[in-house]
Amino acid sequence: MILVLDSDITQTQKDKIRNMLSDDGCITREITESGRNVIGIIGNNKKSATDFSSLQGVKEVVPIKTSYKLVSRDLKKGDTKVKVGNVVVGGDRIVVIAGPCAVESREQSLAIAQEVKKYGAVLFRGGAYKPRSSPYSFQGLEEEGLKILAEVREKTGLGVVTEITSPTQADLMMKYIDVVQVGARNMQNFELLKCVGRMGKPVVLKRGLASTIEEWLMSAEYIMAEGNNNVILCERGIRTFEPYTRNTLDLSAIPVLKKLTHLPIVIDPSHATGIREKVSPMARAAVAAGADALMIEVHNNPDQALSDGPQSLYPDQFGQLTRDIYVIAPVVGKQMDFDYLKKSETINNLDKNSSKSAAFIGEYGAYSHKACLGYFGDEITPLPMKTFKDIFQAVESNDAEYGVIPLENSLSGSIHENYDLLQEYDLKIIGEITIRVKHALIAHEGATKETIKKVLGPPPAFSQCRNYLDQYPDFELVPVKATSSAVRHVKDSNDKDAAAIGSTMAAEIFNMKILEESIEDNPRNYTRFAIISKGYKEKADVGKTSVIFSVGNEPGSLFEVMKIFSEYKINLVKLESRPMPGKPWEYMFYADLEADIEKADYAPVMEKLKEKSEYLRILGRY
Ligand code: PEP
Ligand code: MN
């Protein structure tokens, strides 16, 4: 049963409820999230719903009908995010866990760890205690293996995941490991579940070979009942009658689980298929289906692997896969971040006075907010701003460490104001992120498309939804600054005739109804954002440089600059011209180059650029 508390409940009322429940010997959990404060009553409940509903401070009593309680979405509406060091499983960034089936030696593990890290893995996996079907197969290096894993973490910065097969290993696991895995064969080993529950470390709970989703969730309940909320569910294929793959990957478990539970989901296509060439297609499908993380077996010499060689990817195949994930993830609102760990390190090293925040335009739920979460995860506090200029000013005055500014949209084109502000302010572009913009028509509960008379949104959103809006010529279009402010205006005005164009995230944040999803003319609607800051925090290798330059008003002057790029085979991925303030018919050019032109190798390019342009500034490298 869930007691939803009044938002203005007093401390005395709350204490009274708590004391009553504790006198009855009830097991309870209190959860506060986005304005909702609930007490979940999990066990030993002697009282009925009516006993509770008459209590002062209780707004609503909701029964949890399922046999699992703590893992249930009814109890906790928001997604659980499991933190492993700087890595968060369950946010906007896909977490890739990779490594061999078994830790075989120090050299093997360190070599594979370097490779998978290079290709975007943020956690390393490897078994030290292997639950093998045959007692004569390699059983793992045991404590020696755990020590190797700890060394991998030390040398690479990758958190390490390994399987625990008996409660007797708990102390060693506590000493060496970041995430413990309960294997498929142990999913219903209840003593082990209780043990990992008490350990409190993040747990990857694999689905049993022939377990239903409900049984699996009950096993997660065992762990959470011990007070450990850091559970990650891992689908790794189930036994079916189909012999062409080792198991059958149940990808439908992803949307099923997303509805039933708040826990994050990792997909293991390696044990599911058992065949190397089947792993990448299923990994791609898993991301498309909404997985939060992937666990992939990778080996540098799979033919000689001591276990699961045939299903292990070669490192370069793994690299191909993560590149594909990079493209697929934004389609479903997520990101594959190749700079994940480096970014965390930079943020952790920011000096103590840093605001550790990123300014974005609009309000919570804006696409810029989504871009901020996709780029930084939860490590930076998003700071809403009213105008683009406010963002630049906040960064310049150190009120925000970073700024997130949209530069161009694939349907409605460039956001010129930001190009002009880049010219005006002496800030650096240090990164970029592209997100899919999927607009929804959002209104109050009870509204329908037929009752709507006006639609609020920023003009670019109207232009991106032109075909859809043309079907409703009677809608009055009311321009506002940003999609998120449109949603808030509609919410605050309590105007049942009004709708807003905005993100599904904004609809969730403002607790509004989605009348229709994906109303943009073309589903390939992407916005590219630049991340700005006062300067670079580190001098890592980068692939792109943005510059602004102007050239003399004479024949061939722009061509002379273009010739330099051509001569040095530098790919120009964007060229934009903007009028120069106060100089009619003179233009400043913005160019994005696929090269790190501040590097020593490109010194001649810089020299020639300076010679052929009247003004030149590097806006950023990323
Ligand atoms: C493993 O991850 O190496 C493993 C043994 O997996 P499962 O428990 O899914 O078979
Ligand atoms: Mn394996």
XYZ file of C-alpha atoms and ligand atoms in Angstrom:
633
model
C 0.000 0.000 0.000
C 1.183 3.524 -0.756
C 0.235 6.537 1.322
C 0.481 9.662 -0.831
C 1.024 12.518 1.590
C -0.415 16.025 1.361
C 2.151 18.490 0.038
C 1.612 20.654 3.124
C 1.709 17.812 5.678
C 3.120 18.978 9.012
C 6.021 17.291 10.778
C 3.703 16.310 13.669
C 1.235 14.637 11.292
C 4.060 12.779 9.585
C 5.546 11.593 12.891
C 2.142 10.353 13.983
C 1.800 8.224 10.834
C 5.358 6.929 11.193
C 4.843 5.977 14.852
C 1.601 4.213 14.099
C 3.196 2.148 11.352
C 6.189 1.306 13.477
C 3.950 0.261 16.414
C 2.200 -2.128 14.015
C 5.588 -3.569 13.000
C 5.225 -2.445 9.374
C 8.207 -2.264 7.028
C 8.066 1.133 5.364
C 9.977 3.214 2.830
C 9.636 6.927 2.351
C 10.144 8.346 -1.119
C 10.174 11.999 -2.170
C 10.412 12.745 -5.871
C 9.400 15.713 -8.030
C 7.016 17.071 -5.444
C 5.427 13.699 -4.572
C 5.973 12.469 -1.047
C 4.900 8.883 -0.341
C 5.250 6.252 2.350
C 5.277 2.735 0.967
C 4.038 0.077 3.402
C 5.745 -3.100 2.389
C 5.123 -5.783 4.945
C 3.123 -6.713 8.077
C 0.277 -4.390 7.344
C -2.612 -4.910 9.762
C -4.693 -1.912 8.753
C -6.951 -1.402 5.758
C -6.954 1.398 3.184
C -9.869 3.112 4.909
C -7.978 3.182 8.238
C -5.270 5.223 6.528
C -7.368 7.452 4.302
C -8.972 9.139 7.321
C -5.556 10.129 8.734
C -4.629 13.808 8.655
C -1.928 14.538 6.101
C -2.769 11.545 3.905
C -4.020 12.618 0.490
C -4.567 9.246 -1.108
C -4.124 5.547 -0.363
C -3.049 3.456 -3.359
C -2.769 -0.314 -3.114
C 0.285 -1.971 -4.743
C -1.393 -4.928 -6.369
C 1.755 -6.731 -7.500
C 3.649 -9.155 -5.290
C 6.808 -7.088 -5.691
C 6.581 -3.731 -3.963
C 9.909 -1.898 -3.704
C 10.813 -2.516 -7.336
C 7.386 -1.406 -8.502
C 6.795 1.688 -10.600
C 3.683 2.274 -8.486
C 5.874 3.040 -5.492
C 8.492 5.095 -7.316
C 7.476 6.865 -10.523
C 10.868 8.225 -11.538
C 13.645 6.073 -13.014
C 16.250 4.789 -10.600
C 19.765 5.808 -11.492
C 22.469 3.518 -10.190
C 25.773 5.278 -9.582
C 29.046 3.433 -10.058
C 31.784 6.002 -9.403
C 31.209 8.650 -12.060
C 29.072 6.359 -14.194
C 25.289 6.489 -13.905
C 23.261 3.537 -15.152
C 19.772 4.706 -16.046
C 20.231 8.257 -17.311
C 20.345 9.751 -20.792
C 23.770 8.302 -21.529
C 24.015 4.657 -22.600
C 26.392 2.777 -20.316
C 28.557 0.240 -22.103
C 30.049 -2.553 -20.000
C 32.579 -4.701 -21.839
C 35.323 -7.217 -21.252
C 36.093 -10.897 -21.436
C 33.900 -13.665 -20.082
C 36.641 -14.609 -17.610
C 39.686 -12.884 -16.204
C 42.438 -15.147 -17.561
C 45.577 -13.190 -16.754
C 46.781 -9.720 -15.849
C 48.062 -9.079 -19.387
C 44.875 -10.304 -21.046
C 42.606 -8.199 -18.833
C 44.679 -5.011 -19.049
C 44.986 -5.318 -22.823
C 41.258 -5.855 -23.334
C 40.410 -3.066 -20.883
C 42.540 -0.557 -22.836
C 40.817 -1.593 -26.058
C 37.242 -1.425 -24.792
C 37.922 1.889 -23.058
C 39.245 3.317 -26.318
C 35.973 2.373 -27.997
C 33.659 3.888 -25.379
C 33.142 1.273 -22.632
C 32.828 2.892 -19.190
C 32.773 -0.261 -17.035
C 34.880 -3.410 -17.349
C 33.489 -6.909 -16.870
C 35.295 -10.187 -16.246
C 34.504 -13.287 -14.223
C 36.807 -14.446 -11.431
C 34.420 -17.145 -10.175
C 32.917 -18.841 -13.203
C 29.714 -20.883 -12.847
C 30.534 -23.462 -15.536
C 28.229 -26.282 -16.611
C 31.109 -28.743 -16.350
C 33.262 -29.123 -13.225
C 36.207 -29.842 -15.566
C 35.994 -26.448 -17.356
C 38.058 -23.420 -16.274
C 36.552 -22.207 -12.985
C 38.158 -18.770 -12.822
C 41.191 -17.251 -11.069
C 39.208 -16.500 -7.909
C 40.883 -13.967 -5.570
C 43.778 -13.568 -7.988
C 41.216 -12.580 -10.618
C 39.643 -10.004 -8.301
C 43.074 -8.474 -7.695
C 43.586 -8.204 -11.442
C 40.212 -6.477 -11.778
C 41.198 -3.992 -9.079
C 44.395 -3.301 -11.006
C 42.371 -2.768 -14.195
C 40.367 -0.105 -12.387
C 43.495 1.540 -11.067
C 45.227 1.609 -14.465
C 42.268 2.509 -16.683
C 39.744 4.265 -14.441
C 37.066 1.782 -15.522
C 34.813 0.547 -12.704
C 34.772 -3.261 -12.549
C 31.909 -5.756 -12.610
C 32.244 -9.411 -11.626
C 30.047 -12.328 -10.642
C 29.575 -13.441 -7.049
C 28.677 -17.118 -6.802
C 28.596 -17.569 -3.026
C 28.020 -15.399 0.061
C 31.469 -16.536 1.248
C 33.006 -14.260 -1.426
C 31.287 -11.123 -0.108
C 34.265 -9.718 1.849
C 36.624 -10.091 -1.102
C 34.067 -8.491 -3.408
C 33.716 -5.548 -1.005
C 37.469 -5.094 -1.137
C 38.118 -5.278 -4.880
C 34.930 -4.775 -6.915
C 32.563 -1.932 -7.890
C 29.527 -3.898 -9.123
C 28.595 -7.460 -8.201
C 26.771 -9.630 -10.678
C 24.313 -12.322 -9.720
C 24.433 -14.795 -12.597
C 21.476 -16.349 -14.384
C 21.989 -19.657 -12.582
C 21.775 -17.939 -9.214
C 18.826 -15.650 -9.828
C 16.775 -17.551 -7.261
C 19.593 -18.285 -4.836
C 17.822 -16.387 -2.084
C 20.686 -16.450 0.427
C 22.943 -14.921 -2.206
C 20.315 -12.290 -3.017
C 20.014 -11.332 0.639
C 23.788 -11.229 0.877
C 24.223 -8.796 -2.053
C 21.332 -6.818 -0.608
C 23.266 -6.384 2.622
C 26.524 -5.624 0.808
C 24.909 -2.452 -0.533
C 27.111 -2.347 -3.665
C 25.439 -1.925 -7.063
C 24.159 -5.290 -8.313
C 23.629 -6.571 -11.851
C 20.851 -9.129 -11.457
C 20.723 -11.474 -14.429
C 17.471 -13.064 -15.483
C 17.325 -16.796 -14.811
C 17.587 -19.244 -17.709
C 13.875 -20.020 -17.511
C 12.475 -17.336 -15.260
C 9.431 -15.195 -15.823
C 9.702 -11.437 -15.549
C 7.680 -11.602 -12.341
C 10.062 -14.116 -10.745
C 12.961 -11.922 -11.797
C 11.365 -8.854 -10.200
C 10.714 -10.844 -7.017
C 14.437 -11.620 -6.894
C 15.183 -7.902 -7.243
C 12.721 -7.364 -4.395
C 14.862 -9.648 -2.173
C 17.862 -7.383 -2.770
C 15.916 -4.171 -2.214
C 14.203 -5.547 0.888
C 17.685 -5.652 2.487
C 17.981 -1.925 1.887
C 20.010 -1.992 -1.339
C 18.333 0.141 -4.014
C 21.178 -0.136 -6.516
C 19.805 -2.929 -8.658
C 20.322 -3.182 -12.421
C 18.260 -5.826 -14.238
C 20.105 -7.776 -16.934
C 18.286 -9.635 -19.697
C 20.685 -12.259 -21.101
C 18.397 -14.578 -23.070
C 16.060 -17.308 -21.906
C 15.745 -20.998 -22.776
C 13.280 -21.643 -25.583
C 12.844 -24.441 -28.138
C 14.968 -22.511 -30.672
C 18.413 -24.078 -31.160
C 19.929 -21.604 -33.655
C 21.067 -19.286 -30.869
C 22.393 -20.231 -27.424
C 19.329 -18.626 -25.814
C 16.524 -16.393 -27.067
C 17.013 -12.706 -26.307
C 13.749 -11.426 -24.907
C 13.879 -7.789 -25.987
C 10.203 -7.336 -25.244
C 11.280 -7.509 -21.604
C 12.558 -3.924 -21.998
C 9.205 -2.170 -22.594
C 7.509 -4.600 -20.201
C 9.985 -3.788 -17.415
C 9.916 -0.063 -18.135
C 6.229 -0.101 -17.270
C 6.486 -2.363 -14.198
C 9.643 -1.123 -12.533
C 11.808 1.960 -12.024
C 15.041 -0.084 -12.121
C 17.501 0.374 -15.014
C 17.976 -2.341 -17.632
C 21.150 -3.738 -19.169
C 21.048 -6.079 -22.144
C 23.631 -8.826 -22.617
C 23.419 -9.973 -26.245
C 26.582 -12.095 -25.863
C 25.113 -14.810 -23.611
C 21.743 -14.408 -25.304
C 22.935 -15.324 -28.786
C 26.171 -17.190 -28.062
C 27.374 -16.354 -31.570
C 29.748 -13.490 -32.350
C 28.057 -12.306 -35.544
C 24.649 -12.129 -33.842
C 25.834 -9.930 -30.973
C 25.999 -6.510 -32.674
C 22.587 -6.652 -34.395
C 20.936 -7.542 -31.081
C 22.894 -4.867 -29.216
C 21.701 -2.268 -31.724
C 18.118 -3.502 -31.357
C 18.398 -3.349 -27.562
C 19.306 0.337 -27.648
C 16.470 1.022 -30.079
C 14.111 -0.775 -27.676
C 15.123 1.483 -24.772
C 17.904 -0.367 -22.911
C 19.860 1.793 -20.480
C 23.059 -0.194 -20.820
C 24.778 -2.968 -22.756
C 27.043 -5.712 -21.492
C 29.254 -7.119 -24.248
C 31.894 -9.847 -24.124
C 35.058 -8.743 -25.894
C 38.300 -10.729 -26.214
C 41.606 -9.881 -27.883
C 42.185 -13.522 -28.797
C 38.780 -15.220 -28.780
C 40.049 -18.430 -30.386
C 42.185 -19.050 -27.313
C 39.643 -17.753 -24.770
C 39.171 -19.987 -21.730
C 35.423 -19.420 -21.859
C 32.821 -18.069 -24.276
C 35.297 -17.333 -27.094
C 32.751 -17.980 -29.888
C 30.485 -15.202 -28.636
C 33.227 -12.675 -27.866
C 33.673 -9.725 -30.206
C 37.101 -8.742 -31.475
C 37.970 -5.272 -30.129
C 37.574 -3.593 -33.529
C 34.144 -5.197 -33.986
C 33.224 -3.748 -30.609
C 34.442 -0.367 -31.885
C 32.157 -0.670 -34.912
C 29.262 -1.473 -32.631
C 29.718 1.567 -30.376
C 29.877 3.797 -33.485
C 26.512 2.386 -34.547
C 25.125 2.944 -31.059
C 26.320 6.559 -31.284
C 24.028 7.030 -34.291
C 21.057 5.027 -32.981
C 20.901 6.386 -29.404
C 19.683 9.952 -30.210
C 16.762 8.498 -32.163
C 15.405 7.177 -28.859
C 16.426 10.218 -26.833
C 19.752 8.893 -25.515
C 23.435 9.426 -26.147
C 26.512 7.273 -26.596
C 29.196 9.481 -25.070
C 32.753 8.659 -26.098
C 34.066 11.297 -23.672
C 32.053 10.045 -20.689
C 34.928 9.357 -18.312
C 37.121 12.226 -19.443
C 34.262 14.649 -18.877
C 33.632 13.348 -15.357
C 37.291 13.733 -14.585
C 37.292 17.334 -15.853
C 34.209 18.161 -13.830
C 35.654 16.549 -10.698
C 38.803 18.591 -11.141
C 36.974 21.900 -11.414
C 38.133 24.193 -8.677
C 36.054 24.454 -5.551
C 34.627 27.864 -6.423
C 33.205 26.617 -9.701
C 29.419 26.766 -9.975
C 29.405 23.246 -11.494
C 26.406 24.356 -13.496
C 25.431 24.723 -17.147
C 23.164 27.535 -18.316
C 20.503 26.676 -20.891
C 17.571 28.540 -22.441
C 13.996 27.987 -21.334
C 12.787 26.000 -18.380
C 13.138 22.434 -17.171
C 11.905 20.144 -19.912
C 13.339 22.329 -22.711
C 15.264 20.586 -25.485
C 18.244 22.572 -24.254
C 17.749 20.961 -20.822
C 17.679 17.555 -22.516
C 20.890 18.468 -24.389
C 22.458 19.466 -21.080
C 21.570 16.109 -19.478
C 22.738 14.222 -22.566
C 26.091 15.970 -22.550
C 26.851 16.154 -18.810
C 24.569 13.552 -17.247
C 23.757 14.433 -13.663
C 27.162 15.801 -12.776
C 26.348 19.383 -13.651
C 23.404 21.398 -12.391
C 21.270 22.707 -15.270
C 20.583 26.440 -14.850
C 17.548 27.814 -16.721
C 17.983 31.234 -18.422
C 15.563 33.577 -20.118
C 17.624 34.616 -23.140
C 20.620 33.376 -25.136
C 22.515 36.489 -24.106
C 21.899 35.571 -20.456
C 23.668 32.259 -21.095
C 26.761 33.974 -22.509
C 26.744 36.469 -19.668
C 26.374 33.758 -17.018
C 29.396 31.912 -18.408
C 31.439 35.075 -18.746
C 30.739 36.122 -15.166
C 31.361 32.603 -13.767
C 27.759 32.219 -12.631
C 27.741 29.097 -14.797
C 30.760 26.995 -15.687
C 29.230 26.004 -19.035
C 26.539 27.161 -21.450
C 24.456 25.007 -23.788
C 23.402 26.875 -26.933
C 21.490 25.568 -29.967
C 23.301 26.392 -33.214
C 21.250 24.776 -35.931
C 18.231 22.616 -36.553
C 17.981 20.162 -39.429
C 14.522 21.443 -40.448
C 14.439 25.114 -39.499
C 18.117 26.033 -40.022
C 20.615 28.125 -38.062
C 19.924 30.020 -34.867
C 21.608 33.212 -36.018
C 21.433 34.964 -32.682
C 23.863 32.473 -31.215
C 26.331 32.840 -34.074
C 26.280 36.586 -33.429
C 26.782 36.072 -29.697
C 29.732 33.777 -30.375
C 31.242 36.678 -32.266
C 30.468 39.152 -29.487
C 31.716 37.178 -26.470
C 35.208 35.832 -25.984
C 34.168 32.292 -24.988
C 35.228 28.887 -26.316
C 33.222 26.051 -27.800
C 34.421 22.967 -25.921
C 31.927 20.355 -27.118
C 28.837 19.648 -29.146
C 25.814 17.418 -28.907
C 23.028 16.606 -31.336
C 19.628 15.581 -30.062
C 16.471 14.486 -31.811
C 13.654 16.998 -31.489
C 10.402 15.107 -31.222
C 7.559 17.549 -30.615
C 4.349 16.695 -28.830
C 1.076 18.582 -28.571
C 0.573 19.048 -24.827
C -2.524 20.232 -22.949
C -4.555 19.850 -19.752
C -6.227 16.610 -18.712
C -9.622 16.433 -20.413
C -8.616 18.545 -23.433
C -8.829 17.036 -26.914
C -7.658 18.293 -30.293
C -11.257 19.327 -30.940
C -11.429 21.565 -27.862
C -8.115 23.319 -28.492
C -8.361 26.896 -29.793
C -4.781 28.180 -29.478
C -1.319 26.666 -29.583
C 1.707 28.164 -27.841
C 5.250 27.561 -29.060
C 8.394 29.287 -30.313
C 8.319 30.186 -34.033
C 10.947 27.560 -35.036
C 8.708 24.865 -33.484
C 5.744 26.161 -35.520
C 7.863 25.955 -38.636
C 9.005 22.392 -37.781
C 5.349 21.313 -37.335
C 3.966 23.227 -40.341
C 2.188 20.269 -42.017
C 0.589 19.157 -38.789
C -0.614 22.653 -37.854
C -1.962 23.234 -41.377
C -4.501 20.483 -40.695
C -5.999 22.703 -37.992
C -6.370 26.134 -39.622
C -8.500 27.380 -36.721
C -5.703 27.067 -34.187
C -4.442 30.477 -33.172
C -0.634 30.297 -32.969
C 0.772 32.219 -30.004
C 4.556 32.705 -30.139
C 6.562 32.344 -26.914
C 10.306 32.087 -26.221
C 10.797 28.342 -25.826
C 8.837 25.087 -25.892
C 9.244 24.608 -22.156
C 7.848 28.064 -21.414
C 4.924 27.230 -23.722
C 4.134 24.184 -21.584
C 4.430 26.164 -18.371
C 2.234 29.002 -19.670
C -0.493 26.517 -20.569
C -0.134 24.833 -17.198
C -0.151 28.061 -15.155
C -2.976 29.733 -17.091
C -5.135 26.666 -16.459
C -6.563 27.446 -19.907
C -8.228 24.247 -21.102
C -8.508 25.651 -24.673
C -4.746 26.051 -24.994
C -2.085 23.555 -26.000
C 1.703 23.816 -26.190
C 4.276 22.353 -28.542
C 6.994 20.813 -26.445
C 8.957 17.758 -25.433
C 7.466 14.690 -23.758
C 9.955 15.425 -20.974
C 8.280 18.824 -20.408
C 4.848 17.127 -20.371
C 6.138 14.787 -17.659
C 7.802 17.521 -15.624
C 4.683 19.722 -15.687
C 2.370 16.734 -15.293
C 0.399 17.527 -18.448
C -1.362 15.337 -21.011
C 0.138 14.492 -24.394
C -2.563 14.887 -27.072
C -0.322 13.738 -29.892
C 3.305 12.677 -30.145
C 5.834 13.279 -32.922
C 4.024 16.080 -34.744
C 7.141 17.463 -36.472
C 6.946 17.386 -40.295
C 9.972 15.218 -40.689
C 11.008 12.722 -38.033
C 14.651 13.463 -38.876
C 14.443 16.628 -36.832
C 17.730 17.200 -35.006
C 19.211 20.180 -33.205
C 22.933 20.596 -32.765
C 24.069 22.371 -29.608
C 27.451 23.842 -28.761
C 28.815 23.688 -25.234
C 30.576 26.936 -24.343
C 32.954 27.727 -21.530
C 35.604 30.272 -20.616
C 38.388 28.029 -21.771
C 39.517 24.463 -22.351
C 39.964 22.378 -19.244
C 42.328 19.952 -20.919
C 44.227 19.677 -24.165
C 42.963 16.338 -25.357
C 43.028 15.295 -29.003
C 39.974 16.602 -30.771
C 38.449 16.128 -34.207
C 36.826 19.461 -34.915
C 37.633 23.184 -34.865
C 35.243 26.117 -35.246
C 36.599 29.405 -36.564
C 35.260 32.825 -37.502
C 36.982 34.924 -40.104
C 36.424 37.861 -42.412
C 38.019 38.559 -45.758
C 38.639 41.723 -47.807
C 35.945 43.021 -50.134
C 37.717 42.005 -53.341
C 37.284 39.302 -56.011
C 38.319 35.795 -54.944
C 39.089 36.625 -51.299
C 36.805 33.920 -49.854
C 38.041 31.496 -52.487
C 41.629 32.094 -51.295
C 40.676 30.871 -47.799
C 38.737 27.893 -49.127
C 41.792 26.977 -51.197
C 43.814 26.526 -47.998
C 41.331 23.957 -46.681
C 41.338 22.175 -50.004
C 45.137 22.158 -50.225
C 45.473 20.584 -46.760
C 42.537 18.237 -47.285
C 40.559 19.706 -44.417
C 36.887 18.839 -44.593
C 34.659 21.881 -44.192
C 31.471 20.623 -42.531
C 29.705 23.963 -42.127
C 30.007 27.465 -43.543
C 27.720 30.261 -42.451
C 27.890 33.972 -43.145
C 26.588 36.691 -40.820
C 26.437 40.454 -41.386
C 29.029 42.466 -39.442
C 27.389 44.875 -36.996
C 27.750 48.466 -38.223
C 29.332 47.492 -41.564
C 26.548 47.132 -44.140
C 27.152 44.386 -46.724
C 30.228 43.085 -45.037
C 30.187 39.571 -43.614
C 31.815 37.402 -41.034
C 32.163 33.700 -41.868
C 31.741 30.823 -39.434
C 33.357 27.555 -40.404
C 33.447 24.132 -38.785
C 36.487 22.130 -39.837
C 37.166 18.452 -39.371
C 40.681 18.972 -38.069
C 42.450 20.146 -34.939
C 44.036 23.155 -36.617
C 45.664 24.467 -33.461
C 47.881 21.387 -33.462
C 51.514 21.798 -34.490
C 51.003 19.743 -37.707
C 48.623 22.426 -38.955
C 50.915 25.380 -38.200
C 51.224 26.213 -41.946
C 47.424 26.235 -42.234
C 47.130 28.749 -39.423
C 49.821 30.864 -40.977
C 48.126 30.954 -44.349
C 44.715 31.584 -42.787
C 46.091 34.595 -40.944
C 47.592 35.881 -44.162
C 44.445 35.481 -46.275
C 41.874 36.733 -43.770
C 41.382 40.186 -42.299
C 40.157 38.820 -38.986
C 40.513 35.308 -37.599
C 39.478 33.748 -34.295
C 39.359 30.140 -33.157
C 35.968 29.704 -31.532
C 36.721 26.309 -30.142
C 38.087 22.804 -30.567
C 36.162 19.728 -29.568
C 28.647 -14.121 -17.509
O 28.203 -12.963 -17.537
O 29.822 -14.391 -17.760
C 27.704 -15.229 -17.236
C 28.120 -16.376 -16.771
O 26.445 -14.906 -17.541
P 25.066 -15.682 -17.262
O 24.905 -15.763 -15.802
O 24.073 -14.757 -17.918
O 25.140 -16.995 -17.970
Mn 30.435 -15.591 -20.519
